[in-house]
XYZ file of N, CA and C in Angstrom:
111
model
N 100.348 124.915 92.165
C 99.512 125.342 93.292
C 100.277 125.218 94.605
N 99.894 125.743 95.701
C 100.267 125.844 97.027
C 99.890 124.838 98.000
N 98.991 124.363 97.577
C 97.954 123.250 98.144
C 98.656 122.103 97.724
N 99.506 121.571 96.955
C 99.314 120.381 96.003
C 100.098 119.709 97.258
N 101.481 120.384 97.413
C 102.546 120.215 98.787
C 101.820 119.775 100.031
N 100.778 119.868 100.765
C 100.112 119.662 101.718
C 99.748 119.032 101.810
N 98.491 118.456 100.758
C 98.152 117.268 100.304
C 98.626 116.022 100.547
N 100.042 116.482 99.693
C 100.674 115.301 99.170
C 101.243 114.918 100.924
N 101.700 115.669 102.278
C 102.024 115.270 102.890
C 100.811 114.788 104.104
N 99.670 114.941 103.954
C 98.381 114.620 104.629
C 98.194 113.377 104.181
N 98.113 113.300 102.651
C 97.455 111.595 102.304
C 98.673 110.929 102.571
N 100.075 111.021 102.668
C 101.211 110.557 103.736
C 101.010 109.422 104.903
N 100.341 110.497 105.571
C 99.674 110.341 106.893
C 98.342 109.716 107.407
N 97.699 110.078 106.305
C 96.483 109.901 106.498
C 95.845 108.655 105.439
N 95.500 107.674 105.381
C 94.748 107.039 104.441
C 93.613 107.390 103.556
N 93.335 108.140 102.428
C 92.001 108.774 102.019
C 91.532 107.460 100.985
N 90.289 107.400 101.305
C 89.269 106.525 99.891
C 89.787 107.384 98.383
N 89.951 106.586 97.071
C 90.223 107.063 96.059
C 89.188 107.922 95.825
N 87.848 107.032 96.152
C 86.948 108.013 95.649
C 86.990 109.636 96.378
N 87.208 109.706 97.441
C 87.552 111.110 97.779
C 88.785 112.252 97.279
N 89.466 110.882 96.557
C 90.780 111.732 96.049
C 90.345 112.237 94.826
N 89.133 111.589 94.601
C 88.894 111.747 92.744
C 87.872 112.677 92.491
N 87.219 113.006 94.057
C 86.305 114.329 94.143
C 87.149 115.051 94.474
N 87.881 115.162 95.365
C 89.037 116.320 95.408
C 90.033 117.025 94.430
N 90.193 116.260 93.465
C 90.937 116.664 92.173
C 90.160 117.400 91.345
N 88.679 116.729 90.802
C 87.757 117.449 90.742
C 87.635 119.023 91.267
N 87.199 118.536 92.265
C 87.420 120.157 92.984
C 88.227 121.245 92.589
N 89.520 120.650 92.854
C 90.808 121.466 92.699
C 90.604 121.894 91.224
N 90.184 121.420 90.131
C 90.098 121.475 88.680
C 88.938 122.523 88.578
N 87.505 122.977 89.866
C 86.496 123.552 89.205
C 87.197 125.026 89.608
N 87.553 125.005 91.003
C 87.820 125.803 91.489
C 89.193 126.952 91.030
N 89.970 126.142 90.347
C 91.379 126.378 89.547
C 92.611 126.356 91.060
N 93.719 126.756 90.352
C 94.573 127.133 91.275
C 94.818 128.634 91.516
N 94.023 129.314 90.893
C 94.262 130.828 91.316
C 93.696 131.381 92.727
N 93.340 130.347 93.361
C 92.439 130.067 94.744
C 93.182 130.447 95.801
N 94.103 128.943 95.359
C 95.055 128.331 96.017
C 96.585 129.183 96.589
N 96.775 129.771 95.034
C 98.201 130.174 95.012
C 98.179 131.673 95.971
């Protein structure tokens, strides 16, 4: 995905709750990556 790169440099930066990381993966999983790319 295109998204994954961004992410990875936001939660970097940014501190996120797991639990938001674990709805966000979620997400990323309902939605697919054909979204994304």
């Amino acid at each position: 995905c295109h998204g994954e790169a961004k992410d990875k440099v936001l939660m970097g930066k940014v501190r996120v709750p797991e639990t938001l990381l674990i709805d966000l993966k979620k997400a990323k999983e309902k939605i697919g990556c054909s979204t994304l790319a």
